[in-house]
C-alpha cells in the first residue's frame, strides 16, 4: 500500500459473503450496481477466474453504448478475493488504460454483522498520468472549481442512484 | 519524485476539516483572511497556521493590500488531487454504496 498512489476503503456490509460474491460474478447483477445511474452498464464478459475477461459497455441514454472497461482478472478466490487490472486487456494485450491504469483488489471476510468488505485500488505513477494529460488525454481536468471544492471538502456520502 | 511530494503536500493540507472548509469557501470566490477566520471556532493564530499550510501546499495564493490579506483558491493545484485520488476514491466509495444497497435490498 502506497498512500500517495493507492486508495483503500473498508466497509461492513450487512449481507452474507455469498450474496456479495454473486453481485460481483453474475453479469445481470453486476450491471445493476457497477455504474452510477442514469448511465446503463452492459456486461459483455465477466469471467471471474485468473485470466478471464472483464468487458463492459456503458450508455448515457440507454440506446448508444460505448466501450467502458476492457480488463482482465488476475485472481479469483471464491467468496474471498477478486483482483483485476485494466493495464492488460481481456485478450491479454498490454493496454494503455484510460482514464486511470489500476489494479483493484476486492476482499471479502466474515464479520459478525455480515461481511467485512475491503477495496484496495493500486494506481500507477502520477508522472505517467501527467504525460497523458499533457498529450490531451485528460478527463475531469476541466471540472468546475466549486464542484471540485465540494468534492474535496465533503467525503462522498451515500450516492444517489 | 518531486511529483509525489507535490501530491503529498496537497493531500496533507486537505487532511484537515478546517482547511477543507477554507478550500470549499474559496471555491465560491476570493475572501480575506479576516472573513474566513470568522467562520471557524478557532483562534486567529491557529487559523493563520492553516492558511500557511494551504499556501505552502500551493492550494491557495494570498496577497496583501494595505491591512487586508486576500486568499484565492489555486484551481490547478486542487486538480492535482481531484484528478487523482479524490476522484478515484469517490468513484469507489459510491460504487461500494451501490453494491451495498444492491445486496441488502435484494429479496
PDB file of C-alpha atoms in Angstrom:
ATOM      1  CA  UNK A   1       0.000   0.000   0.000  1.00  0.00           C
ATOM      2  CA  UNK A   2       1.442   3.328  -1.091  1.00  0.00           C
ATOM      3  CA  UNK A   3      -0.703   6.133   0.374  1.00  0.00           C
ATOM      4  CA  UNK A   4       0.356   8.502  -2.383  1.00  0.00           C
ATOM      5  CA  UNK A   5      -0.867   6.262  -5.157  1.00  0.00           C
ATOM      6  CA  UNK A   6      -3.382   3.864  -3.692  1.00  0.00           C
ATOM      7  CA  UNK A   7      -6.757   4.135  -2.138  1.00  0.00           C
ATOM      8  CA  UNK A   8      -8.360   1.719   0.224  1.00  0.00           C
ATOM      9  CA  UNK A   9     -11.792   1.548   1.689  1.00  0.00           C
ATOM     10  CA  UNK A  10     -13.343  -0.766   4.216  1.00  0.00           C
ATOM     11  CA  UNK A  11     -17.000  -1.290   4.917  1.00  0.00           C
ATOM     12  CA  UNK A  12     -19.104  -3.718   6.896  1.00  0.00           C
ATOM     13  CA  UNK A  13     -21.922  -4.758   4.574  1.00  0.00           C
ATOM     14  CA  UNK A  14     -24.930  -6.365   6.242  1.00  0.00           C
ATOM     15  CA  UNK A  15     -25.228  -9.199   3.791  1.00  0.00           C
ATOM     16  CA  UNK A  16     -23.625 -12.632   3.539  1.00  0.00           C
ATOM     17  CA  UNK A  17     -20.450 -13.029   1.501  1.00  0.00           C
ATOM     18  CA  UNK A  18     -22.217 -15.298  -0.980  1.00  0.00           C
ATOM     19  CA  UNK A  19     -24.609 -12.516  -1.919  1.00  0.00           C
ATOM     20  CA  UNK A  20     -21.813 -10.002  -2.498  1.00  0.00           C
ATOM     21  CA  UNK A  21     -19.862 -12.606  -4.459  1.00  0.00           C
ATOM     22  CA  UNK A  22     -22.918 -13.105  -6.686  1.00  0.00           C
ATOM     23  CA  UNK A  23     -23.262  -9.356  -7.208  1.00  0.00           C
ATOM     24  CA  UNK A  24     -19.655  -9.377  -8.445  1.00  0.00           C
ATOM     25  CA  UNK A  25     -19.834 -12.522 -10.585  1.00  0.00           C
ATOM     26  CA  UNK A  26     -23.344 -12.670 -12.084  1.00  0.00           C
ATOM     27  CA  UNK A  27     -23.400 -10.405 -15.185  1.00  0.00           C
ATOM     28  CA  UNK A  28     -27.056  -9.443 -14.723  1.00  0.00           C
ATOM     29  CA  UNK A  29     -26.448  -8.446 -11.121  1.00  0.00           C
ATOM     30  CA  UNK A  30     -23.087  -6.754 -11.761  1.00  0.00           C
ATOM     31  CA  UNK A  31     -24.652  -4.476 -14.379  1.00  0.00           C
ATOM     32  CA  UNK A  32     -27.162  -3.206 -11.820  1.00  0.00           C
ATOM     33  CA  UNK A  33     -24.687  -1.557  -9.459  1.00  0.00           C
ATOM     34  CA  UNK A  34     -21.304  -1.088 -11.103  1.00  0.00           C
ATOM     35  CA  UNK A  35     -22.086   2.239 -12.818  1.00  0.00           C
ATOM     36  CA  UNK A  36     -23.987   5.190 -11.365  1.00  0.00           C
ATOM     37  CA  UNK A  37     -27.459   5.858 -12.763  1.00  0.00           C
ATOM     38  CA  UNK A  38     -28.511   7.238 -15.182  1.00  0.00           C
ATOM     39  CA  UNK A  39     -25.653   5.509 -17.006  1.00  0.00           C
ATOM     40  CA  UNK A  40     -26.572   1.987 -18.127  1.00  0.00           C
ATOM     41  CA  UNK A  41     -23.981  -0.765 -17.874  1.00  0.00           C
ATOM     42  CA  UNK A  42     -23.915  -3.712 -20.293  1.00  0.00           C
ATOM     43  CA  UNK A  43     -21.692  -6.660 -19.415  1.00  0.00           C
ATOM     44  CA  UNK A  44     -20.081  -8.418 -22.384  1.00  0.00           C
ATOM     45  CA  UNK A  45     -17.673 -10.590 -20.406  1.00  0.00           C
ATOM     46  CA  UNK A  46     -17.488 -11.282 -16.695  1.00  0.00           C
ATOM     47  CA  UNK A  47     -15.239 -14.316 -16.371  1.00  0.00           C
ATOM     48  CA  UNK A  48     -14.216 -14.224 -12.745  1.00  0.00           C
ATOM     49  CA  UNK A  49     -11.205 -16.526 -12.908  1.00  0.00           C
ATOM     50  CA  UNK A  50      -7.492 -15.873 -13.404  1.00  0.00           C
ATOM     51  CA  UNK A  51      -7.023 -14.696 -16.990  1.00  0.00           C
ATOM     52  CA  UNK A  52     -10.770 -14.205 -17.516  1.00  0.00           C
ATOM     53  CA  UNK A  53     -12.080 -11.085 -19.205  1.00  0.00           C
ATOM     54  CA  UNK A  54     -13.999  -8.172 -17.716  1.00  0.00           C
ATOM     55  CA  UNK A  55     -15.566  -6.261 -20.584  1.00  0.00           C
ATOM     56  CA  UNK A  56     -18.325  -3.709 -20.137  1.00  0.00           C
ATOM     57  CA  UNK A  57     -20.009  -1.045 -22.184  1.00  0.00           C
ATOM     58  CA  UNK A  58     -21.839   1.994 -20.927  1.00  0.00           C
ATOM     59  CA  UNK A  59     -24.627   4.179 -22.223  1.00  0.00           C
ATOM     60  CA  UNK A  60     -25.793   7.590 -21.122  1.00  0.00           C
ATOM     61  CA  UNK A  61     -29.161   7.271 -22.865  1.00  0.00           C
ATOM     62  CA  UNK A  62     -29.751   3.510 -22.833  1.00  0.00           C
ATOM     63  CA  UNK A  63     -29.530   3.448 -26.622  1.00  0.00           C
ATOM     64  CA  UNK A  64     -25.962   4.172 -27.707  1.00  0.00           C
ATOM     65  CA  UNK A  65     -23.344   2.065 -25.941  1.00  0.00           C
ATOM     66  CA  UNK A  66     -19.643   2.936 -25.837  1.00  0.00           C
ATOM     67  CA  UNK A  67     -16.750   0.814 -24.529  1.00  0.00           C
ATOM     68  CA  UNK A  68     -16.240   1.203 -20.794  1.00  0.00           C
ATOM     69  CA  UNK A  69     -13.899  -1.411 -19.340  1.00  0.00           C
ATOM     70  CA  UNK A  70     -11.676  -3.965 -21.032  1.00  0.00           C
ATOM     71  CA  UNK A  71      -9.778  -5.614 -18.223  1.00  0.00           C
ATOM     72  CA  UNK A  72      -8.580  -8.990 -17.023  1.00  0.00           C
ATOM     73  CA  UNK A  73      -8.953 -10.877 -13.756  1.00  0.00           C
ATOM     74  CA  UNK A  74      -5.635 -11.764 -12.181  1.00  0.00           C
ATOM     75  CA  UNK A  75      -7.039 -13.774  -9.344  1.00  0.00           C
ATOM     76  CA  UNK A  76     -10.368 -15.100  -8.092  1.00  0.00           C
ATOM     77  CA  UNK A  77     -10.744 -16.960  -4.809  1.00  0.00           C
ATOM     78  CA  UNK A  78     -14.392 -17.874  -4.329  1.00  0.00           C
ATOM     79  CA  UNK A  79     -16.082 -15.823  -1.604  1.00  0.00           C
ATOM     80  CA  UNK A  80     -12.690 -14.411  -0.585  1.00  0.00           C
ATOM     81  CA  UNK A  81     -10.952 -12.234  -3.122  1.00  0.00           C
ATOM     82  CA  UNK A  82     -11.123 -10.786  -6.640  1.00  0.00           C
ATOM     83  CA  UNK A  83      -8.246  -8.967  -8.325  1.00  0.00           C
ATOM     84  CA  UNK A  84      -8.430  -7.355 -11.763  1.00  0.00           C
ATOM     85  CA  UNK A  85      -6.371  -4.902 -13.767  1.00  0.00           C
ATOM     86  CA  UNK A  86      -7.068  -2.718 -16.789  1.00  0.00           C
ATOM     87  CA  UNK A  87      -3.366  -2.489 -17.699  1.00  0.00           C
ATOM     88  CA  UNK A  88      -3.839  -5.738 -19.639  1.00  0.00           C
ATOM     89  CA  UNK A  89      -6.983  -6.123 -21.717  1.00  0.00           C
ATOM     90  CA  UNK A  90      -9.302  -9.128 -21.975  1.00  0.00           C
ATOM     91  CA  UNK A  91      -7.246 -10.547 -24.849  1.00  0.00           C
ATOM     92  CA  UNK A  92      -4.124 -10.242 -22.638  1.00  0.00           C
ATOM     93  CA  UNK A  93      -2.707  -7.410 -24.688  1.00  0.00           C
ATOM     94  CA  UNK A  94      -0.867  -4.725 -22.702  1.00  0.00           C
ATOM     95  CA  UNK A  95      -3.247  -1.794 -22.632  1.00  0.00           C
ATOM     96  CA  UNK A  96      -2.829   1.941 -22.325  1.00  0.00           C
ATOM     97  CA  UNK A  97      -5.592   2.132 -19.757  1.00  0.00           C
ATOM     98  CA  UNK A  98      -7.856   5.181 -19.586  1.00  0.00           C
ATOM     99  CA  UNK A  99      -8.709   7.125 -17.678  1.00  0.00           C
ATOM    100  CA  UNK A 100      -6.555   5.583 -14.941  1.00  0.00           C
ATOM    101  CA  UNK A 101      -4.387   2.452 -15.035  1.00  0.00           C
ATOM    102  CA  UNK A 102      -5.231   0.443 -11.946  1.00  0.00           C
ATOM    103  CA  UNK A 103      -5.275  -2.890 -10.197  1.00  0.00           C
ATOM    104  CA  UNK A 104      -8.298  -3.390  -7.961  1.00  0.00           C
ATOM    105  CA  UNK A 105      -8.318  -5.917  -5.153  1.00  0.00           C
ATOM    106  CA  UNK A 106     -11.661  -6.761  -3.528  1.00  0.00           C
ATOM    107  CA  UNK A 107     -11.542  -8.743  -0.287  1.00  0.00           C
ATOM    108  CA  UNK A 108     -14.499 -10.358   1.474  1.00  0.00           C
ATOM    109  CA  UNK A 109     -14.234 -11.665   5.036  1.00  0.00           C
ATOM    110  CA  UNK A 110     -16.743 -12.996   7.528  1.00  0.00           C
ATOM    111  CA  UNK A 111     -17.961 -10.416  10.043  1.00  0.00           C
ATOM    112  CA  UNK A 112     -20.464 -10.823  12.925  1.00  0.00           C
ATOM    113  CA  UNK A 113     -22.768  -8.336  11.190  1.00  0.00           C
ATOM    114  CA  UNK A 114     -22.319  -9.655   7.683  1.00  0.00           C
ATOM    115  CA  UNK A 115     -19.260  -9.130   5.515  1.00  0.00           C
ATOM    116  CA  UNK A 116     -16.065  -7.182   6.057  1.00  0.00           C
ATOM    117  CA  UNK A 117     -15.711  -5.704   2.564  1.00  0.00           C
ATOM    118  CA  UNK A 118     -12.454  -4.096   1.507  1.00  0.00           C
ATOM    119  CA  UNK A 119     -11.285  -2.467  -1.685  1.00  0.00           C
ATOM    120  CA  UNK A 120      -7.662  -1.646  -2.423  1.00  0.00           C
ATOM    121  CA  UNK A 121      -7.002   0.143  -5.697  1.00  0.00           C
ATOM    122  CA  UNK A 122      -3.396   0.433  -6.753  1.00  0.00           C
ATOM    123  CA  UNK A 123      -2.561   3.148  -9.253  1.00  0.00           C
ATOM    124  CA  UNK A 124       0.494   3.706 -11.405  1.00  0.00           C
ATOM    125  CA  UNK A 125       2.952   6.535 -11.366  1.00  0.00           C
ATOM    126  CA  UNK A 126       1.382  10.015 -11.473  1.00  0.00           C
ATOM    127  CA  UNK A 127       4.211  11.115 -13.758  1.00  0.00           C
ATOM    128  CA  UNK A 128       2.992   8.680 -16.407  1.00  0.00           C
ATOM    129  CA  UNK A 129      -0.503  10.012 -15.936  1.00  0.00           C
ATOM    130  CA  UNK A 130       0.788  13.575 -16.232  1.00  0.00           C
ATOM    131  CA  UNK A 131       2.245  12.785 -19.646  1.00  0.00           C
ATOM    132  CA  UNK A 132      -1.172  11.671 -20.824  1.00  0.00           C
ATOM    133  CA  UNK A 133      -2.650  14.917 -19.602  1.00  0.00           C
ATOM    134  CA  UNK A 134      -0.020  16.881 -21.466  1.00  0.00           C
ATOM    135  CA  UNK A 135      -0.931  14.919 -24.565  1.00  0.00           C
ATOM    136  CA  UNK A 136      -4.531  15.937 -24.151  1.00  0.00           C
ATOM    137  CA  UNK A 137      -5.998  12.712 -22.774  1.00  0.00           C
ATOM    138  CA  UNK A 138      -7.116  14.219 -19.539  1.00  0.00           C
ATOM    139  CA  UNK A 139     -10.637  13.817 -18.349  1.00  0.00           C
ATOM    140  CA  UNK A 140     -12.007  15.600 -15.352  1.00  0.00           C
ATOM    141  CA  UNK A 141      -9.359  18.308 -15.689  1.00  0.00           C
ATOM    142  CA  UNK A 142     -11.879  20.936 -16.625  1.00  0.00           C
ATOM    143  CA  UNK A 143     -14.268  20.346 -13.754  1.00  0.00           C
ATOM    144  CA  UNK A 144     -15.869  23.428 -12.286  1.00  0.00           C
ATOM    145  CA  UNK A 145     -13.984  24.792  -9.310  1.00  0.00           C
ATOM    146  CA  UNK A 146     -16.792  24.954  -6.809  1.00  0.00           C
ATOM    147  CA  UNK A 147     -17.734  21.370  -7.602  1.00  0.00           C
ATOM    148  CA  UNK A 148     -14.104  20.490  -7.098  1.00  0.00           C
ATOM    149  CA  UNK A 149     -14.004  22.285  -3.817  1.00  0.00           C
ATOM    150  CA  UNK A 150     -17.118  20.496  -2.623  1.00  0.00           C
ATOM    151  CA  UNK A 151     -15.711  17.158  -3.707  1.00  0.00           C
ATOM    152  CA  UNK A 152     -12.632  17.536  -1.550  1.00  0.00           C
ATOM    153  CA  UNK A 153     -14.411  19.312   1.276  1.00  0.00           C
ATOM    154  CA  UNK A 154     -17.013  16.636   1.901  1.00  0.00           C
ATOM    155  CA  UNK A 155     -16.380  12.913   1.890  1.00  0.00           C
ATOM    156  CA  UNK A 156     -18.604  11.134  -0.602  1.00  0.00           C
ATOM    157  CA  UNK A 157     -21.854  10.350   1.146  1.00  0.00           C
ATOM    158  CA  UNK A 158     -24.354   7.776   0.007  1.00  0.00           C
ATOM    159  CA  UNK A 159     -24.642   8.225  -3.727  1.00  0.00           C
ATOM    160  CA  UNK A 160     -27.965   8.968  -5.281  1.00  0.00           C
ATOM    161  CA  UNK A 161     -28.671   6.055  -7.542  1.00  0.00           C
TER     162      UNK A 161
ATOM    163  CA  UNK B   1       9.756  12.027  -7.134  1.00  0.00           C
ATOM    164  CA  UNK B   2       9.004  15.752  -6.946  1.00  0.00           C
ATOM    165  CA  UNK B   3       5.513  14.976  -8.186  1.00  0.00           C
ATOM    166  CA  UNK B   4       4.928  12.590  -5.298  1.00  0.00           C
ATOM    167  CA  UNK B   5       5.991  15.267  -2.818  1.00  0.00           C
ATOM    168  CA  UNK B   6       3.710  17.753  -4.510  1.00  0.00           C
ATOM    169  CA  UNK B   7       0.742  15.413  -4.249  1.00  0.00           C
ATOM    170  CA  UNK B   8       1.700  14.516  -0.710  1.00  0.00           C
ATOM    171  CA  UNK B   9       1.738  18.154   0.420  1.00  0.00           C
ATOM    172  CA  UNK B  10      -1.682  18.706  -1.119  1.00  0.00           C
ATOM    173  CA  UNK B  11      -3.110  15.575   0.481  1.00  0.00           C
ATOM    174  CA  UNK B  12      -1.724  16.539   3.886  1.00  0.00           C
ATOM    175  CA  UNK B  13      -3.161  20.038   3.519  1.00  0.00           C
ATOM    176  CA  UNK B  14      -6.575  18.593   2.698  1.00  0.00           C
ATOM    177  CA  UNK B  15      -6.490  16.086   5.542  1.00  0.00           C
ATOM    178  CA  UNK B  16      -7.814  18.694   7.989  1.00  0.00           C
ATOM    179  CA  UNK B  17     -11.509  19.696   8.196  1.00  0.00           C
ATOM    180  CA  UNK B  18     -10.771  23.399   8.817  1.00  0.00           C
ATOM    181  CA  UNK B  19      -8.513  23.548   5.772  1.00  0.00           C
ATOM    182  CA  UNK B  20     -11.091  21.721   3.658  1.00  0.00           C
ATOM    183  CA  UNK B  21     -13.638  24.285   4.858  1.00  0.00           C
ATOM    184  CA  UNK B  22     -11.377  27.106   3.677  1.00  0.00           C
ATOM    185  CA  UNK B  23     -10.943  25.421   0.298  1.00  0.00           C
ATOM    186  CA  UNK B  24     -14.702  24.990  -0.038  1.00  0.00           C
ATOM    187  CA  UNK B  25     -15.353  28.627   0.901  1.00  0.00           C
ATOM    188  CA  UNK B  26     -12.715  29.855  -1.566  1.00  0.00           C
ATOM    189  CA  UNK B  27     -14.372  27.727  -4.235  1.00  0.00           C
ATOM    190  CA  UNK B  28     -17.088  30.408  -4.173  1.00  0.00           C
ATOM    191  CA  UNK B  29     -14.578  33.212  -4.727  1.00  0.00           C
ATOM    192  CA  UNK B  30     -11.663  35.067  -3.082  1.00  0.00           C
ATOM    193  CA  UNK B  31     -12.023  36.109   0.565  1.00  0.00           C
ATOM    194  CA  UNK B  32      -9.996  37.974   3.168  1.00  0.00           C
ATOM    195  CA  UNK B  33      -8.265  36.103   5.994  1.00  0.00           C
ATOM    196  CA  UNK B  34     -10.426  38.038   8.477  1.00  0.00           C
ATOM    197  CA  UNK B  35     -13.679  36.964   6.834  1.00  0.00           C
ATOM    198  CA  UNK B  36     -12.512  33.367   6.527  1.00  0.00           C
ATOM    199  CA  UNK B  37     -11.334  33.194  10.141  1.00  0.00           C
ATOM    200  CA  UNK B  38     -14.723  34.377  11.394  1.00  0.00           C
ATOM    201  CA  UNK B  39     -16.325  31.208  10.056  1.00  0.00           C
ATOM    202  CA  UNK B  40     -14.223  28.867  12.238  1.00  0.00           C
ATOM    203  CA  UNK B  41     -14.328  28.475  16.026  1.00  0.00           C
ATOM    204  CA  UNK B  42     -10.553  28.612  16.479  1.00  0.00           C
ATOM    205  CA  UNK B  43      -8.096  31.329  17.471  1.00  0.00           C
ATOM    206  CA  UNK B  44      -6.669  33.591  14.779  1.00  0.00           C
ATOM    207  CA  UNK B  45      -3.082  32.299  15.252  1.00  0.00           C
ATOM    208  CA  UNK B  46      -4.301  28.707  14.752  1.00  0.00           C
ATOM    209  CA  UNK B  47      -6.263  29.778  11.733  1.00  0.00           C
ATOM    210  CA  UNK B  48      -3.259  31.579  10.225  1.00  0.00           C
ATOM    211  CA  UNK B  49      -1.276  28.379  10.592  1.00  0.00           C
ATOM    212  CA  UNK B  50      -3.865  26.577   8.494  1.00  0.00           C
ATOM    213  CA  UNK B  51      -3.668  29.343   5.894  1.00  0.00           C
ATOM    214  CA  UNK B  52       0.122  28.959   5.744  1.00  0.00           C
ATOM    215  CA  UNK B  53      -0.213  25.196   5.295  1.00  0.00           C
ATOM    216  CA  UNK B  54      -2.648  25.702   2.425  1.00  0.00           C
ATOM    217  CA  UNK B  55      -0.378  28.314   0.901  1.00  0.00           C
ATOM    218  CA  UNK B  56       2.797  26.232   1.109  1.00  0.00           C
ATOM    219  CA  UNK B  57       0.946  23.291  -0.464  1.00  0.00           C
ATOM    220  CA  UNK B  58       0.081  25.676  -3.307  1.00  0.00           C
ATOM    221  CA  UNK B  59      -3.659  25.224  -2.804  1.00  0.00           C
ATOM    222  CA  UNK B  60      -4.237  28.919  -2.195  1.00  0.00           C
ATOM    223  CA  UNK B  61      -2.444  32.146  -3.008  1.00  0.00           C
ATOM    224  CA  UNK B  62      -2.545  35.145  -0.696  1.00  0.00           C
ATOM    225  CA  UNK B  63      -1.854  38.807  -1.409  1.00  0.00           C
ATOM    226  CA  UNK B  64      -1.758  41.726   0.992  1.00  0.00           C
ATOM    227  CA  UNK B  65      -3.374  45.046   0.115  1.00  0.00           C
ATOM    228  CA  UNK B  66      -2.891  47.533   2.928  1.00  0.00           C
ATOM    229  CA  UNK B  67      -4.001  45.683   6.051  1.00  0.00           C
ATOM    230  CA  UNK B  68      -6.122  43.098   4.286  1.00  0.00           C
ATOM    231  CA  UNK B  69      -4.742  39.724   3.184  1.00  0.00           C
ATOM    232  CA  UNK B  70      -6.874  38.151   0.488  1.00  0.00           C
ATOM    233  CA  UNK B  71      -6.876  34.414  -0.257  1.00  0.00           C
ATOM    234  CA  UNK B  72      -7.566  32.929  -3.675  1.00  0.00           C
ATOM    235  CA  UNK B  73      -8.040  29.257  -4.486  1.00  0.00           C
ATOM    236  CA  UNK B  74      -5.470  27.799  -6.876  1.00  0.00           C
ATOM    237  CA  UNK B  75      -7.674  25.647  -9.118  1.00  0.00           C
ATOM    238  CA  UNK B  76      -4.873  23.845 -10.874  1.00  0.00           C
ATOM    239  CA  UNK B  77      -3.423  22.653  -7.618  1.00  0.00           C
ATOM    240  CA  UNK B  78      -6.734  21.296  -6.480  1.00  0.00           C
ATOM    241  CA  UNK B  79      -6.995  19.484  -9.779  1.00  0.00           C
ATOM    242  CA  UNK B  80      -3.795  17.605  -8.913  1.00  0.00           C
ATOM    243  CA  UNK B  81      -5.761  15.791  -6.262  1.00  0.00           C
ATOM    244  CA  UNK B  82      -9.154  15.886  -7.862  1.00  0.00           C
ATOM    245  CA  UNK B  83      -7.681  14.253 -10.884  1.00  0.00           C
ATOM    246  CA  UNK B  84      -6.050  11.582  -8.828  1.00  0.00           C
ATOM    247  CA  UNK B  85      -7.132  10.132  -5.579  1.00  0.00           C
ATOM    248  CA  UNK B  86     -10.136  12.229  -4.625  1.00  0.00           C
ATOM    249  CA  UNK B  87     -11.899  11.452  -7.854  1.00  0.00           C
ATOM    250  CA  UNK B  88     -10.999   7.774  -7.737  1.00  0.00           C
ATOM    251  CA  UNK B  89     -11.979   7.499  -4.102  1.00  0.00           C
ATOM    252  CA  UNK B  90     -15.354   8.997  -4.757  1.00  0.00           C
ATOM    253  CA  UNK B  91     -15.877   6.599  -7.687  1.00  0.00           C
ATOM    254  CA  UNK B  92     -15.134   3.578  -5.484  1.00  0.00           C
ATOM    255  CA  UNK B  93     -16.978   4.878  -2.434  1.00  0.00           C
ATOM    256  CA  UNK B  94     -20.104   5.447  -4.471  1.00  0.00           C
ATOM    257  CA  UNK B  95     -19.697   2.124  -6.258  1.00  0.00           C
ATOM    258  CA  UNK B  96     -19.498   0.409  -2.873  1.00  0.00           C
ATOM    259  CA  UNK B  97     -22.576   2.324  -1.701  1.00  0.00           C
ATOM    260  CA  UNK B  98     -24.469   0.970  -4.709  1.00  0.00           C
ATOM    261  CA  UNK B  99     -23.220  -2.582  -4.155  1.00  0.00           C
ATOM    262  CA  UNK B 100     -24.199  -2.346  -0.502  1.00  0.00           C
ATOM    263  CA  UNK B 101     -27.698  -1.188  -1.389  1.00  0.00           C
ATOM    264  CA  UNK B 102     -27.969  -3.849  -4.059  1.00  0.00           C
ATOM    265  CA  UNK B 103     -27.100  -6.766  -1.768  1.00  0.00           C
ATOM    266  CA  UNK B 104     -29.016  -5.532   1.265  1.00  0.00           C
ATOM    267  CA  UNK B 105     -32.222  -4.598  -0.578  1.00  0.00           C
ATOM    268  CA  UNK B 106     -32.347  -7.547  -2.946  1.00  0.00           C
ATOM    269  CA  UNK B 107     -35.032 -10.071  -1.990  1.00  0.00           C
TER     270      UNK B 107
END
